[in-house]
Structure formats: C-alpha cells, structure tokens
Coordinates of C-alpha atoms and ligand atoms in Angstrom, one line a residue:
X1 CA 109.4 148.2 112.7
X2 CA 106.6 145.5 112.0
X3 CA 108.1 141.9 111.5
X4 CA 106.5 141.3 108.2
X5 CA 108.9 144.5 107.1
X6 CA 112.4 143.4 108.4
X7 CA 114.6 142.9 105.9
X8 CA 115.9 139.1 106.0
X9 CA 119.3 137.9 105.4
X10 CA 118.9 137.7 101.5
X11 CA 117.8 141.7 101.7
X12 CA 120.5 143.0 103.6
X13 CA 123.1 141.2 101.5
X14 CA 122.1 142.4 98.7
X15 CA 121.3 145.5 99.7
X16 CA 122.6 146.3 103.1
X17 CA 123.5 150.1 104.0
X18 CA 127.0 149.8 106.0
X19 CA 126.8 151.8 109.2
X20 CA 123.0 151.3 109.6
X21 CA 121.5 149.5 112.2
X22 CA 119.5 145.8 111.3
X23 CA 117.9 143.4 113.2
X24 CA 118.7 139.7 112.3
X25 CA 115.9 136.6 113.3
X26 CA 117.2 133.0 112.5
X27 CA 119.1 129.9 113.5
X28 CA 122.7 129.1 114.4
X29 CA 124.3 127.4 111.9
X30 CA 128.0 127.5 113.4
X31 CA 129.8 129.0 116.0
X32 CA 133.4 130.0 116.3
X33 CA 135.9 132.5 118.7
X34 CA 137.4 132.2 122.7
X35 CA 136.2 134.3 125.0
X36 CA 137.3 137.6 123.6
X37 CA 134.9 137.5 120.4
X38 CA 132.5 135.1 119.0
X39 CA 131.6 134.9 115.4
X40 CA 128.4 133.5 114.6
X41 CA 126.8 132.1 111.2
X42 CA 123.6 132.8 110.9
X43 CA 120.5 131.7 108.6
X44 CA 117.0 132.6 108.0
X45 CA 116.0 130.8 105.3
X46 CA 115.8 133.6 102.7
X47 CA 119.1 132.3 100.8
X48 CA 121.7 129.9 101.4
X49 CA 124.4 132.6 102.5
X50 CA 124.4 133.1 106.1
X51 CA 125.1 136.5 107.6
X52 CA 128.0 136.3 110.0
X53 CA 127.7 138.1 113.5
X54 CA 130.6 139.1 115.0
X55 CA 129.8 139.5 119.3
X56 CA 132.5 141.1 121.5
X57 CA 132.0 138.5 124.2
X58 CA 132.8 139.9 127.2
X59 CA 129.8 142.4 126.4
X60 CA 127.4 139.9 126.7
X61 CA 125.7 137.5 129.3
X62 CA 128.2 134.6 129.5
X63 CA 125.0 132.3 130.1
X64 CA 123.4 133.4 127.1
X65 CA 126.4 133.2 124.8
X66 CA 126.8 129.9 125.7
X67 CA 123.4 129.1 124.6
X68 CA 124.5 130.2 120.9
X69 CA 125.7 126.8 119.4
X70 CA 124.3 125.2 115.9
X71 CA 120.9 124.7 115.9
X72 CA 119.6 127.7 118.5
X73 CA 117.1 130.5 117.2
X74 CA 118.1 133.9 117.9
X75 CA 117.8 137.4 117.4
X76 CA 120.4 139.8 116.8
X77 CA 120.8 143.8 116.5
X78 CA 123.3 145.1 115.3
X79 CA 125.4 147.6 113.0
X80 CA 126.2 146.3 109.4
X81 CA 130.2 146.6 108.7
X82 CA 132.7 146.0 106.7
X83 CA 134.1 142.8 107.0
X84 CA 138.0 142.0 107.6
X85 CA 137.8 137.8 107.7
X86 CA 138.0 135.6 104.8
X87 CA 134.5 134.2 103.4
X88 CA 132.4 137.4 103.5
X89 CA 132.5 140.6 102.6
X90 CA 129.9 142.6 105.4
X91 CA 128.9 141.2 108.8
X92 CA 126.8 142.5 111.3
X93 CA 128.4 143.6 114.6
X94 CA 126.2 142.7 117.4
X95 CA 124.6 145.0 120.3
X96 CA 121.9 142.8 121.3
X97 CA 121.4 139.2 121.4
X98 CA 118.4 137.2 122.2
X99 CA 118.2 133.5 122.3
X100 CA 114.7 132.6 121.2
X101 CA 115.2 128.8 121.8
X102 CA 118.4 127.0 122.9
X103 CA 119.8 123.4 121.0
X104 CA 121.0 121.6 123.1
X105 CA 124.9 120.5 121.5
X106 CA 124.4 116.7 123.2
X107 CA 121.5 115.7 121.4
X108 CA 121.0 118.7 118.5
X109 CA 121.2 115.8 115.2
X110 CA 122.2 118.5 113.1
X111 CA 125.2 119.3 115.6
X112 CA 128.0 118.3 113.1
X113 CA 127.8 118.6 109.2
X114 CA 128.1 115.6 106.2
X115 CA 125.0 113.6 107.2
X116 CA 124.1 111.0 104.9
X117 CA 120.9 111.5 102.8
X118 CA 119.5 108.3 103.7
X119 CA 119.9 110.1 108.0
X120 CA 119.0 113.0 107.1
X121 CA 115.5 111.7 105.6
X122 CA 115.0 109.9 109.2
X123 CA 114.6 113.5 110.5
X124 CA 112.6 115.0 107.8
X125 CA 111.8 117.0 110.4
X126 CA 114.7 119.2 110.8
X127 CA 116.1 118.3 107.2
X128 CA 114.6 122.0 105.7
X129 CA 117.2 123.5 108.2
X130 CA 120.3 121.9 105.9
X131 CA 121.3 124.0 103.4
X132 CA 121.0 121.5 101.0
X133 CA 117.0 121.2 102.0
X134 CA 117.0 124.9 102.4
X135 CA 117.8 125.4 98.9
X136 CA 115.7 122.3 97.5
X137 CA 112.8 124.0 99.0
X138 CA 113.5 127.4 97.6
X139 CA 113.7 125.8 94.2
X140 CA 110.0 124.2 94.7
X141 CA 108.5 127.3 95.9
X142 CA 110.0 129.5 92.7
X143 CA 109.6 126.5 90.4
X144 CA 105.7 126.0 91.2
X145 CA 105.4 130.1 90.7
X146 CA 107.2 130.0 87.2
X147 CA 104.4 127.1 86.3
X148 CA 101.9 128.6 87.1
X149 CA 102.8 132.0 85.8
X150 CA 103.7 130.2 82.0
X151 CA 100.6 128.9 81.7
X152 CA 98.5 131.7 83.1
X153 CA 100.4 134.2 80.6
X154 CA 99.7 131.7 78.1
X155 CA 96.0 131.5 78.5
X156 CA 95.0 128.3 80.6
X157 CA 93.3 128.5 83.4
X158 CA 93.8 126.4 86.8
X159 CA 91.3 123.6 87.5
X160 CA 90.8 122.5 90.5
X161 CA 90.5 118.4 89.9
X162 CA 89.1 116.3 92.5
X163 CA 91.1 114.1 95.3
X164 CA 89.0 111.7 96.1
X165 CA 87.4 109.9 92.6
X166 CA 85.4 107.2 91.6
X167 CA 87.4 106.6 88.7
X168 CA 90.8 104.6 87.9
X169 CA 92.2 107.9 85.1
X170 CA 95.3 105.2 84.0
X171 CA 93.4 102.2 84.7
X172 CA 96.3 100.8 86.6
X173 CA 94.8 99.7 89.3
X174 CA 97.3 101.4 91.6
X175 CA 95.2 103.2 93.9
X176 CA 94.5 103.7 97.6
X177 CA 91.2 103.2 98.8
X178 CA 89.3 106.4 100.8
X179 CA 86.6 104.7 102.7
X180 CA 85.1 105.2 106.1
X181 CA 83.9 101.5 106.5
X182 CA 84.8 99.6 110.1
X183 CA 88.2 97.7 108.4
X184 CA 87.3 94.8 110.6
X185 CA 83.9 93.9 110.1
X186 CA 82.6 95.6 107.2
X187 CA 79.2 95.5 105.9
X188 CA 78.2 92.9 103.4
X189 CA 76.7 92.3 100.4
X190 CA 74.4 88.9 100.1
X191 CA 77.0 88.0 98.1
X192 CA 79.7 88.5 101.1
X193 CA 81.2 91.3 99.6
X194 CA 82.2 94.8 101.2
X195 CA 79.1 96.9 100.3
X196 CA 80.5 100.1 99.0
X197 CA 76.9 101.5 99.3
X198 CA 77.2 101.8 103.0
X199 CA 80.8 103.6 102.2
X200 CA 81.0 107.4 102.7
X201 CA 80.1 107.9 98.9
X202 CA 77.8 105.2 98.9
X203 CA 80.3 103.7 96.2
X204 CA 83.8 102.9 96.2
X205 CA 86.1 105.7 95.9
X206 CA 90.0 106.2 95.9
X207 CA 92.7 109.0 95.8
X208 CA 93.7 110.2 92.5
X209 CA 96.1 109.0 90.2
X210 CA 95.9 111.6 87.7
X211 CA 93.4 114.5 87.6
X212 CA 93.3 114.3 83.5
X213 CA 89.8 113.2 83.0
X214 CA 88.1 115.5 85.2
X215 CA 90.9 118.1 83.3
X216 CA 89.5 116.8 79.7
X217 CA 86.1 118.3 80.8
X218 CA 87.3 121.8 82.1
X219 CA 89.0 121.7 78.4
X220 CA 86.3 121.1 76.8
X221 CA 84.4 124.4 77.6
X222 CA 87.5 126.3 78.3
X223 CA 89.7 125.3 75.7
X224 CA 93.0 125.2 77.7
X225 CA 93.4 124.2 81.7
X226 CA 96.0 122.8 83.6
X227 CA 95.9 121.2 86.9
X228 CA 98.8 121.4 89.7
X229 CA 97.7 119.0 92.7
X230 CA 99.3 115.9 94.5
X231 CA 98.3 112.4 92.9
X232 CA 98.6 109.4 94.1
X233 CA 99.9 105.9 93.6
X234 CA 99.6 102.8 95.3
X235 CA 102.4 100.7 93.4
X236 CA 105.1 98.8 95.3
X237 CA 108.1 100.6 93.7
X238 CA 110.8 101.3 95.6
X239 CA 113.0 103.1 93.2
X240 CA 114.9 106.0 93.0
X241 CA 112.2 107.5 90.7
X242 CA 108.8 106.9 92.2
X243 CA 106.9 108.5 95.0
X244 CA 103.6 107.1 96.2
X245 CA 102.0 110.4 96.8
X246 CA 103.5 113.7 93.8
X247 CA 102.3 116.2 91.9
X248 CA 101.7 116.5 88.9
X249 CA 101.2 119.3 86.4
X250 CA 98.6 118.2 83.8
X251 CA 97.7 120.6 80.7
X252 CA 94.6 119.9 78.8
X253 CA 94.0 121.5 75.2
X254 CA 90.7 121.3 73.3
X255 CA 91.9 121.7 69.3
X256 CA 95.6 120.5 69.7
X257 CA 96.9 117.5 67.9
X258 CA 100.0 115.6 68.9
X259 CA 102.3 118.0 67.6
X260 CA 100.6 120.7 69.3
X261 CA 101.0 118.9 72.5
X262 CA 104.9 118.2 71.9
X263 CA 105.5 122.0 71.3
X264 CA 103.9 122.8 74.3
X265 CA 105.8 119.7 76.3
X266 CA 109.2 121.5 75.3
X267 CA 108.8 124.7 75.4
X268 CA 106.9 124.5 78.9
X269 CA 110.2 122.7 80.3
X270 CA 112.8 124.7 78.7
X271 CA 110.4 127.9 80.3
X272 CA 110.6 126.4 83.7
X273 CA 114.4 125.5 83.6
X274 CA 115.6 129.0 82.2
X275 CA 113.6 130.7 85.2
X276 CA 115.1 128.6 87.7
X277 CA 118.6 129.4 85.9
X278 CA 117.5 132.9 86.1
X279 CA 115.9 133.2 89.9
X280 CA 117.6 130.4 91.9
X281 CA 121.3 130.6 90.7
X282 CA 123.0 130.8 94.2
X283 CA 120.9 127.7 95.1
X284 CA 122.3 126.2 91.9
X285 CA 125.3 126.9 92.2
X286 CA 125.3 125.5 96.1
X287 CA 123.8 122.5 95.0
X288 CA 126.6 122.1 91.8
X289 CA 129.6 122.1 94.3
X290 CA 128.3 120.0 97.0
X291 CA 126.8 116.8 94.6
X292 CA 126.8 116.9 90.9
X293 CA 129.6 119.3 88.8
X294 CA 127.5 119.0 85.7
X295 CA 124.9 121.0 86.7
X296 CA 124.5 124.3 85.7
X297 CA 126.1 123.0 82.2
X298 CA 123.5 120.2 81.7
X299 CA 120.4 122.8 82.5
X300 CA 121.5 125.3 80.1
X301 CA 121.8 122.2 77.5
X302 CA 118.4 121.2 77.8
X303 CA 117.3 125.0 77.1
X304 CA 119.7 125.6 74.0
X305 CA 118.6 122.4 72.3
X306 CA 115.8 121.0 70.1
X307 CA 114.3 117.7 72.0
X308 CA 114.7 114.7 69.8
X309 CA 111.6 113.8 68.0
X310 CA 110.9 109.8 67.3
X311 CA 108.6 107.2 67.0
X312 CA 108.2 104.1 69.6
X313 CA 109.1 101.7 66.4
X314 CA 112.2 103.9 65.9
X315 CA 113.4 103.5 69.6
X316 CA 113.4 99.8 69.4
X317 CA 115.1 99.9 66.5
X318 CA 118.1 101.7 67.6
X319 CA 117.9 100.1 71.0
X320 CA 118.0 96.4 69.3
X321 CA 120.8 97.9 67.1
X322 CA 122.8 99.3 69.7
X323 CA 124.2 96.0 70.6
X324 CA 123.7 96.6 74.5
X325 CA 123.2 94.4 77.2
X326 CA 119.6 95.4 78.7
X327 CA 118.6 93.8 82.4
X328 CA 114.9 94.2 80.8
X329 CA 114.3 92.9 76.9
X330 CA 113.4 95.3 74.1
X331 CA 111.1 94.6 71.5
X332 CA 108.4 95.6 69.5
X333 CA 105.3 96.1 71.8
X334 CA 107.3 95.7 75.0
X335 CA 107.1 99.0 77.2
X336 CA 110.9 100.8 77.7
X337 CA 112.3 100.8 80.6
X338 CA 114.3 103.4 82.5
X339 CA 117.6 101.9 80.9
X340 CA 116.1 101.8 77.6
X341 CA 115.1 105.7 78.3
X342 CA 118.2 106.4 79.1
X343 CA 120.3 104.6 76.8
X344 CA 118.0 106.9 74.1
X345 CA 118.8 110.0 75.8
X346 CA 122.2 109.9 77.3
X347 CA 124.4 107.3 74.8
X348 CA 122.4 107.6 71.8
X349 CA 121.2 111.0 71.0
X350 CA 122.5 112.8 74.0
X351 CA 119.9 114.8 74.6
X352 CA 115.7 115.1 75.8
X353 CA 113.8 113.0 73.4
X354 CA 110.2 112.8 73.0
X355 CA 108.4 109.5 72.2
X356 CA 105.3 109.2 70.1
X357 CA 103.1 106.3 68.9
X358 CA 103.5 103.8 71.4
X359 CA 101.5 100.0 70.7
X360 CA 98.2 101.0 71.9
X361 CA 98.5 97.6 74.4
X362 CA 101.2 99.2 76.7
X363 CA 99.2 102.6 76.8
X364 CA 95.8 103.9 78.6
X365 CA 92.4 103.0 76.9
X366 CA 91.6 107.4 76.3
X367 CA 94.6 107.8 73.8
X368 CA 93.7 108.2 70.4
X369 CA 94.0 105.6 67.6
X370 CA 96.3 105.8 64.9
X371 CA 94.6 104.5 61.2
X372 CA 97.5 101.4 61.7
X373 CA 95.4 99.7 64.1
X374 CA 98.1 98.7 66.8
X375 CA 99.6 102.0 67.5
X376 CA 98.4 105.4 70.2
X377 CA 99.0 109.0 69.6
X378 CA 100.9 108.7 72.7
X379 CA 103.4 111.2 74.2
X380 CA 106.9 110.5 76.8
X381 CA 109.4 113.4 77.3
X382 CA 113.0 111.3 78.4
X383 CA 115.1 113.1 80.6
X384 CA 118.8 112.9 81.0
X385 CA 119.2 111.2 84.3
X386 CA 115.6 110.8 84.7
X387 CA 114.1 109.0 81.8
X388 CA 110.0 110.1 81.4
X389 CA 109.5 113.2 83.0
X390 CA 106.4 113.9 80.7
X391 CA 103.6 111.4 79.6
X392 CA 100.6 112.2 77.8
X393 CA 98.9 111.6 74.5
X394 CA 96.3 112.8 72.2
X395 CA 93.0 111.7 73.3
X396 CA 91.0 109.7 71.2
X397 CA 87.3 111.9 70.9
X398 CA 85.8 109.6 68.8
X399 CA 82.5 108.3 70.7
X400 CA 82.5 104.7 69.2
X401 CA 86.5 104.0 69.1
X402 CA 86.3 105.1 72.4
X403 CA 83.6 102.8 74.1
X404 CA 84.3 100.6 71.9
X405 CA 87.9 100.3 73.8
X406 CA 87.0 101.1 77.1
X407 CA 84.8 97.6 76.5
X408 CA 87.6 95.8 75.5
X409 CA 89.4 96.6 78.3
X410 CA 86.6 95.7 80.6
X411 CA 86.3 98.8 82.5
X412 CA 83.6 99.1 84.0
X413 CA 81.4 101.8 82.2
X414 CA 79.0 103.0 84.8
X415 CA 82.4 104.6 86.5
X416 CA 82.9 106.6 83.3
X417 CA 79.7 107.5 81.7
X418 CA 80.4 111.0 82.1
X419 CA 83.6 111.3 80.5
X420 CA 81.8 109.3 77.6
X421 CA 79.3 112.0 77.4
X422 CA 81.6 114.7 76.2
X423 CA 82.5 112.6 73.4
X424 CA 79.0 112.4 72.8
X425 CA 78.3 115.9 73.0
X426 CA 80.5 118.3 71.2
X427 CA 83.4 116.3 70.9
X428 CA 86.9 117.9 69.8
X429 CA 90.4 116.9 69.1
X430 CA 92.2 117.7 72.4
X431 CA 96.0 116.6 74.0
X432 CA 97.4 116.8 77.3
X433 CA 100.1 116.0 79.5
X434 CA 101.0 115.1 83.3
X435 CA 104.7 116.4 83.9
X436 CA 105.8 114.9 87.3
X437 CA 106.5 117.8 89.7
X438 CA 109.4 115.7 91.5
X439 CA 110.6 114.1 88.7
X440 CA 111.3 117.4 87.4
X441 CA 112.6 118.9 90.7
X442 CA 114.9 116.2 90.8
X443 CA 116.5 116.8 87.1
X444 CA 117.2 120.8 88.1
X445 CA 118.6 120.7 91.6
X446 CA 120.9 117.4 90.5
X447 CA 119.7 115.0 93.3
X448 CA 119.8 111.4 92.9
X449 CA 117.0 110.4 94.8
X450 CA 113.3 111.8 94.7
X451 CA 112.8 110.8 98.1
X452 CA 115.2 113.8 98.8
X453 CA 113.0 116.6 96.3
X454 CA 109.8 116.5 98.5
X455 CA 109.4 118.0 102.3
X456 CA 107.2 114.3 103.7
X457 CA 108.2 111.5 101.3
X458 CA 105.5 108.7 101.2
X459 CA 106.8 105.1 100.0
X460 CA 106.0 101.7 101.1
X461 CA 106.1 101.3 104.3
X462 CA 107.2 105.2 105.1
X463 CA 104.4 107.8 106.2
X464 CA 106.4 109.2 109.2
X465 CA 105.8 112.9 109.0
Ligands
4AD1 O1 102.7 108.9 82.6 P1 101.7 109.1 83.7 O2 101.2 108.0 84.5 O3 100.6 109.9 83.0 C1 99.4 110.2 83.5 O4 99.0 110.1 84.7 C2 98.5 111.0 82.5 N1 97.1 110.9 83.0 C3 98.9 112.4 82.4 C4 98.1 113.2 81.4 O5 98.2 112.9 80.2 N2 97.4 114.2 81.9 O6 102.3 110.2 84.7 C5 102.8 111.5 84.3 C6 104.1 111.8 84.9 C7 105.2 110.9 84.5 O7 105.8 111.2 83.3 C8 106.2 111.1 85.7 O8 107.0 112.3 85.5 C9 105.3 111.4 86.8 O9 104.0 111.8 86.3 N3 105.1 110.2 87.7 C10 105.6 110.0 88.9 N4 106.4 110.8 89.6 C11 106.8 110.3 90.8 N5 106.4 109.1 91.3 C12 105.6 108.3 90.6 N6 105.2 107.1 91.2 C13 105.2 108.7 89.3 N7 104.4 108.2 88.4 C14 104.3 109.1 87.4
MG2 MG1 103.9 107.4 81.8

C-alpha cells in the first residue's frame, strides 16, 4: 500500500473492519503491561483518540519493546479486534513492531502529563504532540477551511494583500520596520537622518498591520474580497489578548452600508462556529472536560442568538449607569476597554454585541463621517470572554471629507495618494471588517490565553521558534 493511502487512526475508528489486517504510524503516548503483554496508546494526529495496541511481549525483541515508552515513533501491524479492557471498544493486536525513533524516558519533557501552559509554551516545539495542542491545531486547520469556503460560496474572492507596505492602514504607529540598512552605521541624510532612499525600497517600509487598504482597492473593481494573511503589531502589550504577529480575516464590500457590514459580521461568525460544532466535536468535547465546562453550551448560544445591536453613546450610558467600579474610566469620547466590553456582553446583555458610531477621535482617519460631526460609522463585534473579536467600519468615500481628515491627522499624504485616487475615481459606498483569527480561535476551543491558540507565539521579548 502507498503511505499517502493508509488509513490513520481517525479512519480505522471510524471505520475499521475487525479481523483485517492495518498498519498503524505514530507516537507513543503511554505505555502499560509486565512482561507477559504490553498495551500501548498510540496517536497519529488524525483525532484525539488514540488506538490502543495490545503486544504479546514475549513475541517481540525485548530491546525494542523497551524502546516503546511516551514519546517514541513507531509502526505497528497488526489485526484489528474486539476489545475486552475498559476505555475502548477495538484495538489492534500487534504482529509487527518498528521503532522509528526512540525517547528517551530521562529527558523526554513530555514524559509525564499535567504540564502547565506557561511550560508547555517553553517547548513550543513538542507542544503539537499534547492533545490539547493536537486538537487546537485541528480546530485552526478546519476553521481557516470553513472561512474560506463561506466567503467563496458567497461570492468574494481572495486577495492576496501585501506584507511588506509603505503605509501605516490604522495609523497607530505600531509597526515593525523591514529594512536592509547596516543597524549600526546607517546612511544619512544632510540632515543626519537615516536615509530611507538607500533602504531596500528606496523608502521606508514596515510589516502590515492590516491588509484593508490594499483590500478597499481589490473591492473596488471586484465588488466583494477578503483577505486571510498574518498582520503585524509592534505594540508593548502583554495581555492575554494580543499577539504581535495574527491573522486576520478582513472582508471588503463595494455598495454595503453599515448595516450591510453588521449582517455580514454575524452571520460570518455564527457560520464559522456551527461548522466547528459540526466538524470538530470530539476536539470540543476534549477541550470542554479538560479546561472550561461551558463550552459546547456557550458556542451553541452565540449561534441561536441575535448579536445585540447599539450605539457607542448607548454603551456609556449603561456602563455609567451600571454603578460598577471600572480600573479604566468611562465616558463619552473615551475608548472601552476590555472590562467595559465585557461588562456589556457578559453582565449586561449577556450575549455578542456589536458597537456602532464610535467619536470619530478614538477611531482611524478612513471611517466614514456621520452628518453629527463628532461621530464614525464604526463597527466592534464584543465577545463573551473575549471582548472585540471584529472591528471595522464603513469607509468614508467621499474625496474631500477624506483628505480633508487624513490632513488633520497629519499623515503624511504622499504614503497614501493612491488609496486617495479611488475616491477620486469611481468612488462607492463600501464596509469591511478585520476579525482576528486568534481572537476567534481562542473564543471556540475555550482557552484563556492566545499565546496558547497559535503554533510560534511572537510577544515582546519572545521569538523562540
Ligand atoms: O480593530 P483592528 O485594529 O482593525 C483593523 O485592523 C481594520 N483595518 C480591520 C478592517 O476594517 N479591515 O483589528 C481587527 C481585529 C480586532 O477586532 C481583533 O480581533 C484582532 O484584529 N486584533 C488582534 N488579535 C490579536 N493580537 C492583536 N494584537 C490584535 N490586534 C487586533
Ligand atoms: Mg479595533
């Protein structure tokens, strides 16, 4: 049989003939037995059930079955049976063994079980072979399909945004630089400044933040586009919440208003819960019993439930009724914090609630204008447990509101002429959104930390792997 057709572990338990013959290819994950008969727990990767091999030890090389602890790669023939134990129902009786690679029980980290997630993120390395990594990577895998399969069935096509840009998209500042330039003795300017026109680019030019105004074009000729790629932010947060490098998931939609964009918002996220519900229960299911009880139940709320729709003035209303004591203030024209969110979502109205018309001051220079003067057709989806999982906005196509802002703001215009130009030349009403990859990740499998949602986390001061 060629490799690429073996069945894998999730095959032959779902669909295993007993009495047949099947070859088995993965790692150790425990070993139990005396000297009579061994049983071995097995995983590939292909689900979080292992397949337990049952080995009739004095059949086999007493050298290589001591090589069969937690953490070795093997291969195993074998017939699949019934199974007489506790915990499983068929098990594959062994003939052959192989032991691909040995771990060594002295020094194998992942020798016992119950690590801490803050050790486990110190060997990132050999994390995906937990189950609870196992299964967080599953989820990502089926959760980027279902994303891109609901918007390609509902007629946007993928966009390809750059990585490296000369543009600040939030005009947050927050960005890392990509430049080429010796760090130690750069070229100068007459004015003894680094001279970006020796760079690489022959200008200055950083990693992403969001891929939205390159996404606005591709909108603007195609009417609807999304982006999926990894953005990047140079801000010192350490929080349970923030990554330096994500991805991000941004829609872009030439002829839809705000209301537009807020249907799209929910039902995008109740499609890509219910297909997790519906592909990834077992890894659900794991993750609800090991960390968070609520799980399964607070998923299928969010899916069987209207989102709550308000205005910004309305929040800070009922957040400077609610006679609770905030760490941060609340206040007209002051941005909410992730206790405000949640205090909105979890206390107050109990479930997802999108925010519109936000002060224009707190938002990015490309939303559009309301007629009051001091408010943005701005867009946040709050999250139980998560606060914004969604922002985004209408964008404002009016040629002269816009410059006119981008002025006031004092960004630089020779960085943005081009996305200028499209207001100048066929301009259209058009919304979007960036929905944070991780952010979302982390609200489905029921982790607490986002470090522990993505294979390499990247935070200050952490780039190991
Ligand atoms: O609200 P943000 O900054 O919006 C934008 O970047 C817009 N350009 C999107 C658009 O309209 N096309 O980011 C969007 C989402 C947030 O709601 C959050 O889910 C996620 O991206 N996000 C982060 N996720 C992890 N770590 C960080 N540091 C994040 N910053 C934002
Ligand atoms: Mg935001």
């Amino acid at each position: 049989m060629k490799e690429a057709d073996r069945p894998k572990i999730k095959d032959i338990l779902d669909a295993g003939e007993i009495g047949k013959d099947y070859q088995l290819k993965g790692w150790v994950r425990t070993k139990r037995g005396n000297n009579k008969i061994a049983f071995v727990a097995i995983n590939d990767g292909s689900t979080i059930h292992n397949m337990q091999v049952v080995l009739d030890v004095p059949n086999f090389d007493e050298e290589m079955v001591n090589q069969i602890t937690t953490g070795a790669s093997v291969a195993v023939t074998g017939t699949l049976v019934e199974s007489m134990g506790k915990g499983q129902t068929i098990e594959i009786q062994a003939k052959e063994v192989e032991v691909y690679g040995p771990a060594d029980p002295e020094t194998y980290p992942l020798q016992k079980k119950g690590h801490s997630m803050e050790f486990l993120r110190e060997i990132a390395h050999l994390r995906p072979r937990t189950n609870t990594f196992s299964a967080i990577l599953r989820i990502r895998h089926h959760l980027s399909y279902a994303i891109h399969k609901y918007y390609n069935d509902n007629g946007f096509f993928y966009m390809h945004t750059p990585i490296i840009t000369g543009s600040d998209a939030e005009g947050a500042g927050e960005m890392f630089r990509v430049s080429t330039l010796d760090p130690v003795s750069p070229p100068l300017t007459k004015a003894k400044e680094v001279d970006f026109q020796k760079d690489f680019f022959g200008k200055e030019t950083n990693l992403t933040v969001s891929g939205q105004l390159e996404g606005e074009l591709g909108a603007l000729a195609l009417s609807k586009i999304y982006t999926f790629g990894p953005t990047f932010r140079a801000e010192n947060s350490n929080t349970p919440r923030h990554l330096a490098e994500f991805w991000m998931i941004e829609p872009e939609m030439a002829f839809y208003e705000i209301e537009d964009n807020m249907d799209l918002a929910e039902d995008s996220l109740k499609h890509h819960v219910g297909y997790i519900l519906d592909n990834c229960l077992s890894d659900l299911e794991f993750l609800q019993k090991m960390y968070d009880k609520e799980l399964l139940d607070r998923l299928n709320f969010v899916l069987e439930h209207d989102f709550k729709r308000i205005v910004y003035t309305e929040a800070v209303e009922i957040l400077e009724k609610s006679g609770q004591k905030f760490e941060f203030p609340v206040g007209w024209g002051k941005d909410l914090q992730s206790e405000h969110e949640r205090y909105l979502v979890e206390k107050h109205f109990k479930k997802p609630v999108i925010i519109t018309d936000y002060p224009r001051d707190i938002k990015a220079f490309y939303m559009k204008q309301n007629d009051d003067g001091n408010t943005v057709r701005a867009l946040d989806v709050l999250f139980p447990r998560i606060g914004e999982i969604i922002g985004g906005s209408q964008r404002e196509e009016n040629y002269d509101k816009l410059s006119q802002r981008i002025e006031e703001l004092k960004i630089p215009t020779k960085d943005l002429w081009w996305y200028l130009e499209t207001r100048k030349f066929g301009t259209a009403p058009h919304s979007g959104f960036g929905l944070g990859f991780e952010r979302l990740v982390l609200f489905i499998t029921g982790m607490s930390n986002i470090r522990d949602v993505i294979p390499f986390p990247r935070t200050p001061k952490n780039a190991e792997f």
